[in-house]
Amino acid sequence: MDSLDINSIDSLPGLLTMLAKSLVVMPEIALLIAASTILMVSLFSGRKSDLFTYILSLATLLGMVLLILPSINKPDVVLFGEMYVNDELAKLIKLLVCVTVAVIFIYARPYLLNRSNSRPEFYILGLFATLGMLVMASAQNFITIYLGLELLSLCLYALVAYLRDSNDAAEAAIKYFVLGAIASGMLLYGMSIMYGITGTLSLSEISIYLVNVNDLNIGLIFALTFIVVGVAFKFGAVPFHMWVPDVYQGAPTAVTLFIATAPKFAAFVMAIRLLSYGMQELVADWQQMLMILAVLSLILGNIIAIAQSHIKRMLAYSTISHIGFVLLGFLSGENFGYASALFYTVIYVLMAAGAFGVLLLLNKDDDTDVDNLSELKGLGQSHPRLAFIMLLIMFSMAGMPLTVGFYAKLYVLQSLVYNDFIWLAILAVIMSIIGAFYYLRVIKLMYFDDLLQNLGTQNSLLANTVISVNGLLIVGLFIYPNYLLNYCVNVFQ
Amino acid sequence: MKALCLTIVLAPLIASMLAGLFGRVIGRSGSHWVTILGVAISFFLSLLVFKQVIFDQVSHTSIDIYQWLVVGDLSFKIGFLIDPLTVTMMLVVTFVSLMVHIYTIGYMHNDPGYQRFFSYISLFTFSMLMLVMANNFLQLFFGWEAVGLVSYLLIGFWYTRESAIFANMKAFLVNRVGDFGFLLGIGAVLAVFNTLDYESVFSQAPLINTQTFAITENIHWPVMTVICLLLFVGAMGKSAQVPLHVWLPDSMEGPTPISALIHAATMVTAGIFMVARMSPLFELSDTALNVILIIGAITAFFMGLVGIVQNDIKRVVAYSTLSQLGYMTVALGASAYSIAIFHLFTHAFFKALLFLGAGSVIVALHHEQDMRNMGGLRKYMPITYWTALIGTLALIGFPGFSGFFSKDSIIEAVYHSNLPAAEFAYWLVLAGVFVTAFYSFRLLFLVFHGESRMDAHTKEHLKESPKVITIPLILLAIPSVFAGLFIGSFVFGDYFAQSIFVAEHHQAVAELKEHYHGIGSFISHAFQGYAVYLAFAGIICAWFLYLKQPQLAESLKQKLQIPYNVLLNKYGIDELYQMLFAAGSRKIGAFCDSFGDRLLIDGLVVNGSANIVNWFSSKVRGIQTGYLYDYAFVMIIGLMILLGGLFLQ
């Protein structure tokens, strides 16, 4: 792969050209082949199919990382009439998605084993969802974006209903599905209007069209609004957030972990492709919309989270408020803003993975989910290590120094201040202070309240090691944030 | 060099994390092995760096490790400055720390917090190394606060003891005062120089010497004096100078190895080190140097006096530490930075030795610390006795021992200093020599000579401490005798020439240098001054009062009730602070609690906003009905808002 000379591809004879081109797109092709193979293997491997699937899925994701790593800092690859582009942003997102999904599988495994009907679908659906996200990362055309998005969404709907016997899960799944369909419809509607006006589905051609057009058509803004709604739904920004709390609460915690983490990368890259690469000319218009979404998300997310007693619901509203921050970084419409939003997304995923990871590693005797905040009481005494990791995560979510969450917020605020959105920065800070209340409450419950009930832990060495690393990263990235930040800045150069 | 420095710093940190986080897994012996290994690595690599800097002349290298943070046009870096001053401190810190690690195996062997203790002292070594190796103020401040934190944790190590909790709280609060000044000083440096990097600050310093801060329209303060005084406030807190000294005697609530390592040899000397490191700044402000001289001299003399009336063996050594820190500070004020560091260097060895010796006695007597219940231990604990004797002789400046060279140089330097406060300081430090000799030998005689005053049971089990305790004592006794011989290169050579800057008109050290003709003549020259005779007089007085005529000491105590009580109450400073600051701030706190907290914040803001939040969430809950069609409806409304917003423009 790394010895492949991009310029010489066209000079190779027919079949070889095809092969070479598919090698370049290999991350996705390899993943498709692997996922289909694993599906077959799991069908015919009898009682052990669950374990086989798990190991093969992890191996696949590891292989994906090894495939993507050598291509970093190589020239961009553009294929299929600009439908597919593998640039530095795409590679970074793919890398992050694969690592995140692997971590999700590791955290989820012991949890799923304890639910008596553990079946291999989780990993297979997860792999196909990953494929969808990878396609989205490289999509440079309405068709490919929609293809990736639907592949991801369908897998997620199915995953939410993973525990077939659970009424809550079924309810959440159907809500997610219907609302998702409406959002998809709106996105498609926007895309088709755009196609009607510009006559193209390619984002780069649309951007050229927009540069050349003199007076802005009202239809363009119409199309833009519908596209923004589609993006906002995927992010879960207010007022397109209604599915978030219900799905977070209803889905099995392992699936909640999935929904809360990796797809945010996909939503981010989709927003970048559509709004920045495609419609940078309309920045003044989408900036306004994102501002409304961001402000509403910050206010509503933080304030409603205070009133929650259910952990997953609280984290759902906390996610909404974090999305508000990501959008704040995004809406400045210039490279540092995008970089700060990407940095925030990465840190958010790190924190969310850790928070749900801790919940997954705690185990009640009757194998029901740990979902009430009061169940965390006294965790500092019974499980000092997990409680400490949770403490770091909560501090980080609140944006305290000594944790990387501080930097995530700092850079977004910096980008706002540079672009003269002072009032937005002030609002964001005030909302962060309000948000600190419910994060600190978790710490108070864990360390200052007496033990209420003894929780067990999953004794998976791998999962426990990964969660410890996850916790340490939150401090480690505070001490050494530059590599990641510079990386985020560089992908937008 | 970069990798070398990183290893030196990180080895104790990693060891500390292993012992602290996995203490239960690796067990007691695992914990002490891993931490001793970490510190030993640091020590031997420090020796290597020492060799490179001193003998191979690869000196004065400022190494940037990485850039930590960029805010605006300020960049904060993490890096090391390796020069003779740094390597000297690195050697002292790692050597004493290594000795204390080994000693702790014996001292703490029954303690349930064994692993925690090793984790803390390794963490301390890391923090102290960060402090001395920093090449910028930010990292210096990190190390400064980190050693403060570990000191706090270790003073309160036995956290079930009420007195320990009180002492660590006190240390923490008093240090806050100092650190506040220090932080303001760093802020002033940042404001004036727009950088925190040592090299650029030092090189720009002479240029801005004439600048002033306008406090009001008519009052202008020289920038350098303000910066130096603020930084020195930090040093006063950390190095326990009057009036911020009150925490150090109480810090003796911590385990004895800690008193030796943190509260005698290393951390408390951080202030001295800092001022020496900042010599290019301090040299520009004669006002600051005068203040330093006065504060140091007061600490040196009056804290020594308090040491005379203490009965707790550790407290006597603690007051002696205060007094010796005063000597170092006086040397700084006289612009004799190299002598201050030299005294720091010798003091680290003999004071650690004295503390560990005291610890050895305490262990042998089953944690008895009152000297009135000791006596005659010489024949039971010969190694402890002889090493303690060496430490004491070094402390009082007995000719030939290490302390003699450093202390005598300080007195001579003050004599030659031409600052207005120098004469005042000179007489105090000279009188301090007598006091030092007196309380030191009082301790030695009360503990090791005379009749045994302990109970019969203790006396039966009395024996010399185990090897892990005596070997560090012997290893520390060696430099306590011989470290003074380095005076030629340390003080009078150009050893510190790259690290320390002395202005031309501060000629104290330069004059000393002229009179210096080798070690022999230095010793014989000392007999022409007063200091040596004062020391002898102190020994004789102590011998007479506590061995020859013990009843005389009692009757003197009766006759001199008033001065005795003043000293016993430590001049009433503790009570004053308790009354003024502690009680005062509690009153303010109570007022803020009743008015600000309960009425304003709890009543109006918190309950008010909680009511609003409740009202708000109940409304919003109304929307979050759980019904799908409501959700879809909200989405449509959202779409309308976005569209409407655009078309209204």
Short mmCIF file of N, CA, C and O in Angstrom, two decimals, chain B residues 60-112:
data_model
loop_
_atom_site.label_atom_id
_atom_site.label_comp_id
_atom_site.label_asym_id
_atom_site.label_seq_id
_atom_site.Cartn_x
_atom_site.Cartn_y
_atom_site.Cartn_z
N HIS B 60 25.63 24.55 31.13
CA HIS B 60 24.63 25.56 30.86
C HIS B 60 23.81 25.22 29.62
O HIS B 60 23.74 25.98 28.67
N THR B 61 23.16 24.07 29.68
CA THR B 61 22.29 23.74 28.57
C THR B 61 20.86 23.88 29.02
O THR B 61 20.47 23.35 30.05
N SER B 62 20.10 24.61 28.25
CA SER B 62 18.67 24.71 28.49
C SER B 62 18.00 23.81 27.46
O SER B 62 18.14 24.02 26.27
N ILE B 63 17.32 22.78 27.96
CA ILE B 63 16.71 21.81 27.05
C ILE B 63 15.21 21.95 27.10
O ILE B 63 14.62 21.81 28.16
N ASP B 64 14.59 22.24 25.98
CA ASP B 64 13.13 22.25 25.96
C ASP B 64 12.62 20.86 25.62
O ASP B 64 13.03 20.27 24.63
N ILE B 65 11.72 20.36 26.46
CA ILE B 65 11.17 19.03 26.18
C ILE B 65 9.99 19.15 25.22
O ILE B 65 9.97 18.55 24.17
N TYR B 66 9.02 19.95 25.60
CA TYR B 66 7.93 20.19 24.66
C TYR B 66 7.18 21.44 25.06
O TYR B 66 7.33 21.97 26.14
N GLN B 67 6.39 21.91 24.11
CA GLN B 67 5.58 23.08 24.37
C GLN B 67 4.25 22.63 24.91
O GLN B 67 3.54 21.85 24.31
N TRP B 68 3.93 23.15 26.10
CA TRP B 68 2.75 22.62 26.79
C TRP B 68 1.49 23.33 26.33
O TRP B 68 0.46 22.72 26.10
N LEU B 69 1.58 24.64 26.20
CA LEU B 69 0.35 25.38 25.98
C LEU B 69 0.69 26.70 25.30
O LEU B 69 1.70 27.32 25.61
N VAL B 70 -0.13 27.10 24.36
CA VAL B 70 0.04 28.40 23.74
C VAL B 70 -1.22 29.20 23.99
O VAL B 70 -2.32 28.74 23.67
N VAL B 71 -1.09 30.34 24.61
CA VAL B 71 -2.23 31.23 24.80
C VAL B 71 -1.85 32.57 24.22
O VAL B 71 -0.92 33.21 24.71
N GLY B 72 -2.55 32.99 23.19
CA GLY B 72 -2.16 34.23 22.54
C GLY B 72 -0.73 34.12 22.05
O GLY B 72 -0.38 33.15 21.38
N ASP B 73 0.12 35.11 22.40
CA ASP B 73 1.50 34.99 21.95
C ASP B 73 2.41 34.48 23.06
O ASP B 73 3.63 34.57 22.98
N LEU B 74 1.82 33.93 24.09
CA LEU B 74 2.63 33.34 25.16
C LEU B 74 2.74 31.85 24.93
O LEU B 74 1.74 31.21 24.61
N SER B 75 3.94 31.34 25.07
CA SER B 75 4.01 29.89 24.99
C SER B 75 4.65 29.37 26.26
O SER B 75 5.63 29.92 26.75
N PHE B 76 4.04 28.36 26.81
CA PHE B 76 4.54 27.75 28.04
C PHE B 76 5.22 26.44 27.67
O PHE B 76 4.61 25.59 27.02
N LYS B 77 6.47 26.32 28.10
CA LYS B 77 7.20 25.12 27.73
C LYS B 77 7.58 24.33 28.96
O LYS B 77 7.62 24.85 30.07
N ILE B 78 7.87 23.07 28.73
CA ILE B 78 8.42 22.24 29.78
C ILE B 78 9.86 21.98 29.38
O ILE B 78 10.13 21.58 28.24
N GLY B 79 10.79 22.22 30.27
CA GLY B 79 12.18 22.01 29.90
C GLY B 79 13.09 22.01 31.10
O GLY B 79 12.67 22.27 32.23
N PHE B 80 14.35 21.69 30.86
CA PHE B 80 15.32 21.60 31.95
C PHE B 80 16.46 22.57 31.71
O PHE B 80 16.89 22.78 30.58
N LEU B 81 16.96 23.14 32.79
CA LEU B 81 18.16 23.96 32.73
C LEU B 81 19.22 23.20 33.51
O LEU B 81 19.08 22.99 34.72
N ILE B 82 20.25 22.77 32.81
CA ILE B 82 21.28 21.97 33.47
C ILE B 82 22.54 22.81 33.59
O ILE B 82 23.20 23.09 32.60
N ASP B 83 22.84 23.23 34.81
CA ASP B 83 24.07 23.97 35.04
C ASP B 83 24.62 23.54 36.41
O ASP B 83 24.00 22.72 37.09
N PRO B 84 25.76 24.06 36.83
CA PRO B 84 26.34 23.57 38.08
C PRO B 84 25.40 23.68 39.27
O PRO B 84 25.35 22.78 40.12
N LEU B 85 24.62 24.75 39.34
CA LEU B 85 23.69 24.89 40.46
C LEU B 85 22.66 23.76 40.45
O LEU B 85 22.38 23.14 41.48
N THR B 86 22.12 23.48 39.26
CA THR B 86 21.13 22.41 39.16
C THR B 86 21.71 21.06 39.54
O THR B 86 21.10 20.32 40.33
N VAL B 87 22.88 20.74 39.00
CA VAL B 87 23.40 19.39 39.27
C VAL B 87 23.74 19.24 40.75
O VAL B 87 23.56 18.16 41.32
N THR B 88 24.20 20.32 41.39
CA THR B 88 24.47 20.23 42.82
C THR B 88 23.19 19.88 43.57
O THR B 88 23.17 18.97 44.42
N MET B 89 22.12 20.61 43.25
CA MET B 89 20.86 20.33 43.93
C MET B 89 20.36 18.92 43.61
O MET B 89 19.82 18.23 44.48
N MET B 90 20.52 18.51 42.35
CA MET B 90 20.07 17.16 41.98
C MET B 90 20.78 16.11 42.82
O MET B 90 20.17 15.15 43.30
N LEU B 91 22.09 16.31 43.00
CA LEU B 91 22.86 15.33 43.78
C LEU B 91 22.38 15.31 45.22
O LEU B 91 22.17 14.25 45.81
N VAL B 92 22.21 16.50 45.81
CA VAL B 92 21.78 16.56 47.20
C VAL B 92 20.43 15.88 47.35
O VAL B 92 20.23 15.02 48.22
N VAL B 93 19.49 16.26 46.47
CA VAL B 93 18.13 15.73 46.60
C VAL B 93 18.12 14.21 46.45
O VAL B 93 17.55 13.50 47.29
N THR B 94 18.76 13.72 45.40
CA THR B 94 18.66 12.28 45.16
C THR B 94 19.45 11.49 46.21
O THR B 94 19.01 10.42 46.64
N PHE B 95 20.59 12.02 46.66
CA PHE B 95 21.38 11.28 47.65
C PHE B 95 20.63 11.20 48.98
O PHE B 95 20.43 10.10 49.52
N VAL B 96 20.18 12.35 49.48
CA VAL B 96 19.47 12.32 50.77
C VAL B 96 18.21 11.48 50.64
O VAL B 96 17.87 10.70 51.53
N SER B 97 17.52 11.64 49.51
CA SER B 97 16.30 10.88 49.31
C SER B 97 16.58 9.37 49.33
O SER B 97 15.83 8.60 49.93
N LEU B 98 17.67 8.98 48.69
CA LEU B 98 18.01 7.56 48.67
C LEU B 98 18.27 7.05 50.09
O LEU B 98 17.78 5.99 50.49
N MET B 99 19.03 7.84 50.86
CA MET B 99 19.31 7.45 52.24
C MET B 99 18.01 7.31 53.04
O MET B 99 17.82 6.36 53.79
N VAL B 100 17.12 8.29 52.84
CA VAL B 100 15.88 8.27 53.61
C VAL B 100 15.01 7.09 53.18
O VAL B 100 14.35 6.46 54.01
N HIS B 101 15.02 6.76 51.90
CA HIS B 101 14.27 5.60 51.44
C HIS B 101 14.73 4.34 52.19
O HIS B 101 13.91 3.55 52.67
N ILE B 102 16.04 4.17 52.24
CA ILE B 102 16.57 2.97 52.88
C ILE B 102 16.21 2.97 54.37
O ILE B 102 15.74 1.97 54.93
N TYR B 103 16.41 4.12 54.99
CA TYR B 103 16.16 4.27 56.41
C TYR B 103 14.70 3.95 56.74
O TYR B 103 14.39 3.36 57.78
N THR B 104 13.81 4.36 55.84
CA THR B 104 12.38 4.18 56.09
C THR B 104 12.00 2.72 56.27
O THR B 104 11.08 2.40 57.02
N ILE B 105 12.72 1.84 55.59
CA ILE B 105 12.42 0.40 55.73
C ILE B 105 12.45 0.02 57.20
O ILE B 105 11.58 -0.70 57.69
N GLY B 106 13.46 0.56 57.91
CA GLY B 106 13.55 0.25 59.33
C GLY B 106 12.56 1.04 60.17
O GLY B 106 11.94 0.50 61.08
N TYR B 107 12.40 2.32 59.82
CA TYR B 107 11.62 3.19 60.70
C TYR B 107 10.13 2.88 60.63
O TYR B 107 9.42 2.99 61.61
N MET B 108 9.65 2.53 59.43
CA MET B 108 8.20 2.41 59.26
C MET B 108 7.75 0.95 59.22
O MET B 108 6.62 0.69 58.84
N HIS B 109 8.63 0.01 59.60
CA HIS B 109 8.34 -1.37 59.19
C HIS B 109 7.07 -1.95 59.79
O HIS B 109 6.55 -2.93 59.30
N ASN B 110 6.54 -1.32 60.84
CA ASN B 110 5.29 -1.83 61.39
C ASN B 110 4.06 -1.04 60.95
O ASN B 110 2.96 -1.35 61.38
N ASP B 111 4.29 -0.03 60.13
CA ASP B 111 3.19 0.90 59.85
C ASP B 111 2.25 0.34 58.78
O ASP B 111 2.71 -0.20 57.77
N PRO B 112 0.95 0.46 58.99
CA PRO B 112 0.02 -0.04 57.96
C PRO B 112 0.07 0.76 56.65
O PRO B 112 -0.30 0.25 55.60
#
